[in-house]
Coordinates of C-alpha atoms in Angstrom, one line a residue:
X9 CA 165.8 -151.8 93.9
X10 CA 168.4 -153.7 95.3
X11 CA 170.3 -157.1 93.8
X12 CA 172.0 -159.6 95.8
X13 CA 173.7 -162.9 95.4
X14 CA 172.8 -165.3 98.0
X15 CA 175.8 -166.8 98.0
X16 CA 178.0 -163.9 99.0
X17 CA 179.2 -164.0 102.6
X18 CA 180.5 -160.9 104.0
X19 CA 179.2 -157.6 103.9
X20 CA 182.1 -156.0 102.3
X21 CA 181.2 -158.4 99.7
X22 CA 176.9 -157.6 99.2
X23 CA 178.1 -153.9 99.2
X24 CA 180.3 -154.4 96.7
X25 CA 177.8 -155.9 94.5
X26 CA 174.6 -154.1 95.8
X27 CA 173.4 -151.8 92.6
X28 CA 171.7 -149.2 93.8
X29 CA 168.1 -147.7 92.7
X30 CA 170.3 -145.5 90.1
X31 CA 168.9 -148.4 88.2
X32 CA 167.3 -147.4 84.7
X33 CA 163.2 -145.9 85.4
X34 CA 160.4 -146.8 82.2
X35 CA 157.5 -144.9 81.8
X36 CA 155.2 -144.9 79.4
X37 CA 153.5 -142.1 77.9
X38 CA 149.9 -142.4 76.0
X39 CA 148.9 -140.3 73.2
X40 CA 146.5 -140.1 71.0
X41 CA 147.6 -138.6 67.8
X42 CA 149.9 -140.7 64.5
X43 CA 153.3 -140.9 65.1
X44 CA 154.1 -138.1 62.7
X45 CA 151.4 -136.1 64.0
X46 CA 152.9 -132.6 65.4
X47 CA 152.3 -133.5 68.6
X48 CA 153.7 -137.2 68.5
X49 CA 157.0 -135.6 67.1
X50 CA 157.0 -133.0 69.7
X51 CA 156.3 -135.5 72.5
X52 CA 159.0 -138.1 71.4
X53 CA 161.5 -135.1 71.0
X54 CA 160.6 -134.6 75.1
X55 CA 161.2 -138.1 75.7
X56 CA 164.6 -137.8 74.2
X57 CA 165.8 -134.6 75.7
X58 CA 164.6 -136.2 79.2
X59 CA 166.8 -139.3 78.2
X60 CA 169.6 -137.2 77.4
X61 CA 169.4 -134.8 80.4
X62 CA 169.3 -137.6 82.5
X63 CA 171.9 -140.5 81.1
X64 CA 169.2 -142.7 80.0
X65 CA 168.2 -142.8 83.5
X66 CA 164.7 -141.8 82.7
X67 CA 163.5 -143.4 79.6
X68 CA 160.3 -142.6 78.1
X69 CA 158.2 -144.3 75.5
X70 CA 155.8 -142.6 73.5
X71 CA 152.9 -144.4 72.1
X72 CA 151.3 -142.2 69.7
X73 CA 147.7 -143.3 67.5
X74 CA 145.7 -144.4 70.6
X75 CA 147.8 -147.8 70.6
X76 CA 147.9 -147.8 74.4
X77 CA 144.8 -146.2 75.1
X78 CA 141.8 -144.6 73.4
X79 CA 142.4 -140.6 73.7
X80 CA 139.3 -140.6 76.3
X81 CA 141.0 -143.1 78.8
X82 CA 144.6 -141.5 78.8
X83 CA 143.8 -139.1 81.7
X84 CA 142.0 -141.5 83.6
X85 CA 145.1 -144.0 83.2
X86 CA 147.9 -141.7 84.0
X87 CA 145.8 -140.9 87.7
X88 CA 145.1 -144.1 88.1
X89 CA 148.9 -144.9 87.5
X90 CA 148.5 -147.1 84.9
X91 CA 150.7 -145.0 83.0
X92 CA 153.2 -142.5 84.0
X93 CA 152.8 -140.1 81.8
X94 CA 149.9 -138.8 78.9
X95 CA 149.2 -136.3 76.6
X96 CA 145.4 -135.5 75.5
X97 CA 143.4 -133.1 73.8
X98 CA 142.4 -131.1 77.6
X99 CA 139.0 -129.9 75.4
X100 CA 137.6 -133.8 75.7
X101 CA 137.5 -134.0 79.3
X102 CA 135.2 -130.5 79.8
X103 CA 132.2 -132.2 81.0
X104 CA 134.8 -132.8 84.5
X105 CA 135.8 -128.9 84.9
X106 CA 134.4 -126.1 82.2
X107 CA 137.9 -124.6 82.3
X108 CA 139.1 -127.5 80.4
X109 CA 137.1 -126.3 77.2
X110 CA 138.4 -122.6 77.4
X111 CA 139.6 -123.2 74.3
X112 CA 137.0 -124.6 72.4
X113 CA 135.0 -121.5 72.9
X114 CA 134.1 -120.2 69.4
X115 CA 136.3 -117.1 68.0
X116 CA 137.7 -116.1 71.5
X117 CA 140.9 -117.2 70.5
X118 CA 141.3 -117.4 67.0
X119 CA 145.0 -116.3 66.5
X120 CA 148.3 -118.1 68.0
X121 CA 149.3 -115.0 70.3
X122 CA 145.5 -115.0 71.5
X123 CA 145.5 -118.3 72.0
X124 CA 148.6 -118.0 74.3
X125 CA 147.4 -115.4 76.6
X126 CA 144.1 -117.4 77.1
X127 CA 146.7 -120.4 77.6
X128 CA 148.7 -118.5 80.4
X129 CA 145.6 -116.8 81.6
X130 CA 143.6 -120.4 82.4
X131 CA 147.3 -122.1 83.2
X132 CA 146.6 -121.7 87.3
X133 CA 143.1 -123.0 87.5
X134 CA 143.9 -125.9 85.1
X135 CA 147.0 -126.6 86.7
X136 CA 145.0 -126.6 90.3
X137 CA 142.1 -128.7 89.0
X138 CA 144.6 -131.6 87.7
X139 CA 146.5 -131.5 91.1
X140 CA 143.1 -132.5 92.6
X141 CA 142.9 -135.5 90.1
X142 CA 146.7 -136.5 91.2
X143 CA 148.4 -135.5 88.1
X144 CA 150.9 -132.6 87.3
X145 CA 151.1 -130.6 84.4
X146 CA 154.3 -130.3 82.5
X147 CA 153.3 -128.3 79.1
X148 CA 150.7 -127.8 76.8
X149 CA 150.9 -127.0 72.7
X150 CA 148.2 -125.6 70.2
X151 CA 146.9 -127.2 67.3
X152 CA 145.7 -125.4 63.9
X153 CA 142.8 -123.3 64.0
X154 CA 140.0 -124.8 63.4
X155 CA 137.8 -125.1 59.8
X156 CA 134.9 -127.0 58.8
X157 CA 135.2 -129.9 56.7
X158 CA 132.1 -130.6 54.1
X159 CA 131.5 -132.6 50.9
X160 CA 128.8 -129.4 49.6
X161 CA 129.3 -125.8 49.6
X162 CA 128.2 -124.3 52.4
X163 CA 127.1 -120.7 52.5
X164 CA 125.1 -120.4 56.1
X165 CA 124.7 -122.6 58.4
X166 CA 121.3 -123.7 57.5
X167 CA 123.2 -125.3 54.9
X168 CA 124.7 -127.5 58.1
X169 CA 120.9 -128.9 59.0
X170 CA 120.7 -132.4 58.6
X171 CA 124.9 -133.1 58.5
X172 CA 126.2 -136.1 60.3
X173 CA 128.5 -133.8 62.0
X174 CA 131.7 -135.9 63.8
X175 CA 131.8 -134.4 67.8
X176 CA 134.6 -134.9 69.9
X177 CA 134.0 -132.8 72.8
X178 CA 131.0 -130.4 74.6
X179 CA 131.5 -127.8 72.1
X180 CA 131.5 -129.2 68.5
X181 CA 128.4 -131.4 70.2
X182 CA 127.0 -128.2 70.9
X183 CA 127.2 -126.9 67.4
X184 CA 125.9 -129.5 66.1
X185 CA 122.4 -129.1 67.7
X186 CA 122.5 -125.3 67.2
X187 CA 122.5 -126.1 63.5
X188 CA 120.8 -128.7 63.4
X189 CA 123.1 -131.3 62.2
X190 CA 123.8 -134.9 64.0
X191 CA 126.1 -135.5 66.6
X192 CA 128.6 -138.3 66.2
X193 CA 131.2 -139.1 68.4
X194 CA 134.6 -139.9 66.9
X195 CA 138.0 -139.2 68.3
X196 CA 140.3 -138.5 65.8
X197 CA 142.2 -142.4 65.7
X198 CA 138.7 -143.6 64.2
X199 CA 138.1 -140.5 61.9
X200 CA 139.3 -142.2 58.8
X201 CA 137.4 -145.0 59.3
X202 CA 134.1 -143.2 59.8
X203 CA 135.0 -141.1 56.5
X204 CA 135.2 -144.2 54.4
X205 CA 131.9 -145.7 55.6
X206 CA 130.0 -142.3 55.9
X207 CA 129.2 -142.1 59.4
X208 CA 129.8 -138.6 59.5
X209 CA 130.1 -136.3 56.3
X210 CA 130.7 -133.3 58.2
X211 CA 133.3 -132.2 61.1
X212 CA 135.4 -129.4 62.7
X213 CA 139.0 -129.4 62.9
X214 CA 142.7 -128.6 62.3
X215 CA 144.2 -129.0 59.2
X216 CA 146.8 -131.3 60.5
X217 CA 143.8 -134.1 61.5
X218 CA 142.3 -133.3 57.9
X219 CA 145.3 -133.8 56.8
X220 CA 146.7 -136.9 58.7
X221 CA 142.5 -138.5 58.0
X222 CA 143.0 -138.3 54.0
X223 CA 140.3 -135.7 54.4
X224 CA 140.6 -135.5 50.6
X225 CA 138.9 -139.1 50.0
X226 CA 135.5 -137.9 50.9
X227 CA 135.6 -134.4 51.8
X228 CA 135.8 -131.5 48.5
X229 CA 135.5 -128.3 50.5
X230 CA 137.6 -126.9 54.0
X231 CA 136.1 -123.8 54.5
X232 CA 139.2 -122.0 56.9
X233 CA 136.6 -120.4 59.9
X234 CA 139.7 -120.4 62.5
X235 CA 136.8 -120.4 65.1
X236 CA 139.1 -122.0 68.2
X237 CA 143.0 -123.2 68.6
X238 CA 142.9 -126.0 70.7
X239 CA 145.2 -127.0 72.8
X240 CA 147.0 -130.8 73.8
X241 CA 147.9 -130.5 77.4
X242 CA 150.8 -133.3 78.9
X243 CA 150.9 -134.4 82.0
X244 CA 152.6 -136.5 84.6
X245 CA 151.5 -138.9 87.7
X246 CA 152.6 -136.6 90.5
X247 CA 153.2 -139.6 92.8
X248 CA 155.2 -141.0 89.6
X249 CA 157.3 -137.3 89.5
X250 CA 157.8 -137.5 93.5
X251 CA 159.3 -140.9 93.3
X252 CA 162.3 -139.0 91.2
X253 CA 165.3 -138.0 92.1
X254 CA 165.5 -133.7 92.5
X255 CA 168.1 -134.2 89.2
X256 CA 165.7 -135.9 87.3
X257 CA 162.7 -134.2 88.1
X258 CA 164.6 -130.8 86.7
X259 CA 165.1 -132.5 83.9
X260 CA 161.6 -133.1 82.5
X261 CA 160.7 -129.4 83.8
X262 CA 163.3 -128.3 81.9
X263 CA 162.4 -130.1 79.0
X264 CA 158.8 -129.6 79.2
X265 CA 159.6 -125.6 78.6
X266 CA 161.4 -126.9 75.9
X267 CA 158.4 -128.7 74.7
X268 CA 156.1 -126.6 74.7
X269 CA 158.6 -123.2 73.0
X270 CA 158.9 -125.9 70.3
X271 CA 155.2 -127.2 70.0
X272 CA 153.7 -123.6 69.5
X273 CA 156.5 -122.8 66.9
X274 CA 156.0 -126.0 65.4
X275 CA 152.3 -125.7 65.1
X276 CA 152.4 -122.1 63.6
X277 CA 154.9 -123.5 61.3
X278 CA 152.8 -126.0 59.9
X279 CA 149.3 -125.0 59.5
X280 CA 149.9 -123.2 56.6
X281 CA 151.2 -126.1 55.5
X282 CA 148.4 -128.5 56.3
X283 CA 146.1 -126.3 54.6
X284 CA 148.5 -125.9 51.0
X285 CA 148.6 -130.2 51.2
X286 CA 144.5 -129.9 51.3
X287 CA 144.8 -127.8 48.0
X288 CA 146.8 -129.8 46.2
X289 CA 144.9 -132.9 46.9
X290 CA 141.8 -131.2 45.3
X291 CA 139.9 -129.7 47.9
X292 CA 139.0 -126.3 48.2
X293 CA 140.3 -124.4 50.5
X294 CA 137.8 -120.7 51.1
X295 CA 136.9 -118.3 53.7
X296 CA 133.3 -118.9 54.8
X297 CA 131.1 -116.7 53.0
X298 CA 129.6 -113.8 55.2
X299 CA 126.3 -115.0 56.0
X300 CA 128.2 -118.5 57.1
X301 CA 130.5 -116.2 59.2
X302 CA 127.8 -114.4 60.7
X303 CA 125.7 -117.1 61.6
X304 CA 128.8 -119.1 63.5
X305 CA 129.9 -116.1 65.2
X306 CA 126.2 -115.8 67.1
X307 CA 126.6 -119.5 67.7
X308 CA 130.0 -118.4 69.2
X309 CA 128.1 -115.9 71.7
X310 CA 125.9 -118.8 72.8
X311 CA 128.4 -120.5 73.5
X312 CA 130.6 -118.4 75.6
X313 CA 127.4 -116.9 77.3
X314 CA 126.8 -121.5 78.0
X315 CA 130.5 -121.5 79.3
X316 CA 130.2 -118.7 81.4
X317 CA 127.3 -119.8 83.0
X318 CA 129.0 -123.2 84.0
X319 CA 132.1 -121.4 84.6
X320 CA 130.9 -118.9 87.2
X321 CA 133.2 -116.3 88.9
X322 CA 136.6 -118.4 87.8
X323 CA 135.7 -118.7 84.5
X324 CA 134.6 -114.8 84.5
X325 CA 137.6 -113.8 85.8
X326 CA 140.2 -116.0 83.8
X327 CA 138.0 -114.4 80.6
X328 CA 138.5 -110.9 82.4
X329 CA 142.5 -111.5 82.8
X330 CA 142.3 -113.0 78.9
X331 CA 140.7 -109.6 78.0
X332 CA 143.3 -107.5 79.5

């Protein structure tokens, strides 16, 4: 990254004028979330402190709400190096590695310390498993737990036969044949849009994406099951990171710790939050009823005894470490 002017003679001279590759570095970083989404906040708060850290050297731009690409192709485009940088929800990509949907698995984790052990517990194997895809992982920060969405009471989960029940990844499709309901898949950018035209009437999530959807419009009940805490993981292009400079490179490690201390605060924070905005739009915001609880916690052994078998021995044993 070199300029010269052809018309300088000597080579006091192209020295002289000969900027080096000190030059400003542009990545771009795709996510899938709105722009005042937790996550998006959290991820353009990274790009700053890297900008900071580093003089503007390193500049990052976030582009939040899928406006770069759809949550699906973000992994795929940061290996592939069409972007540098990407953060996704790691629970979509399962069907690649089953230790990518640890954290989908129905009330293992269902409080924010839990959810941190099983996040340090699975750290090595997913961090190994996206080095063999090219990419390196920088830091990775919860969402709310999860709840069910419905426009009818729901007081089992027979009550759930026959929903058009929004999927996003292997384990809410799961669900949805265990209860015989209808799997649909919509990533969270096209949620509001299926809402309004009922294509699904029925779905699992945060508060945060009920909240950031308009859940309200076309949903009346959020029944609070905290069966999961997901997780968005970010990560870079390693050949991207090995291209920087040992300065900047400790830069974006250092802010990614920064990141992701901030995310998990931040996400505790504002779930209780989330879920006070659903109330005062109207909805009801309950526990699910005992029988409802009952029946979703067997669909949660299934489920972990379905993992386990595609996990094998490393999924055992990062459940076994978990457990400690």
């Amino acid at each position: 990254m070199f300029r010269f002017i052809k018309t300088c003679a000597t080579a006091a001279c192209v020295a002289a004028i000969a900027v080096p590759a000190m030059a400003q570095t542009k990545w771009n970083l795709p996510a899938a979330y709105p722009a005042d989404n937790p996550h998006s906040v959290n991820l353009i708060a990274f790009a700053k402190d890297v900008a900071d850290a580093t003089g503007n050297k390193l500049q990052i731009t976030v582009h939040p709400a899928a406006s770069l690409f759809k949550a699906p192709e973000i992994k795929r485009a940061v290996a592939t190096g069409q972007a540098q940088a990407g953060e996704v929800l790691i629970s979509l990509h399962e069907n690649e590695d089953p230790m990518f949907g640890i954290d989908v698995i129905p009330f293992l984790a269902t409080s924010y310390p839990a959810a941190k052990r099983l996040w340090f517990a699975s750290k090595p194997a997913i961090e190994k498993k996206l080095a063999s895809q090219g990419l390196m992982l920088l830091f990775a920060v919860p969402w709310g737990p999860q709840g069910i969405y419905a426009k009818k009471d729901l007081n089992t989960v027979e009550d759930m036969k026959g929903l058009k029940w929004r999927a996003y990844n292997v384990g809410t499709s799961r669900i949805a044949e265990l209860v015989g309901a209808q799997p649909v898949t919509i990533q969270a950018a096209e949620l509001p849009q299926a809402l309004a035209t009922g294509v699904v009437n029925a779905f699992m999530t945060s508060g945060s994406t009920g909240y950031d959807s308009k859940s309200w419009e076309t949903m009346t009940h959020f029944y609070d099951t905290q069966a999961w805490i997901p997780k968005n993981v970010t990560f870079v292009n390693k050949a991207a990171f090995d291209a920087l400079d040992k300065p900047t490179q400790d830069a974006i490690l250092k802010a990614s710790a920064v990141a992701e201390e901030r995310g998990w605060k931040l996400a505790e924070e504002k779930a209780k939050w989330y879920l006070e905005q659903l109330q005062a739009n109207k909805m009801k915001v309950l526990p699910p009823p005992p029988a409802l609880k009952s029946g979703l916690e067997k669909i949660g052994e299934q489920l972990t005894a379905d993992w386990l078998k595609k996990a094998g021995a490393d999924g055992e044993a990062v459940i076994a470490a978990y457990k400690k």
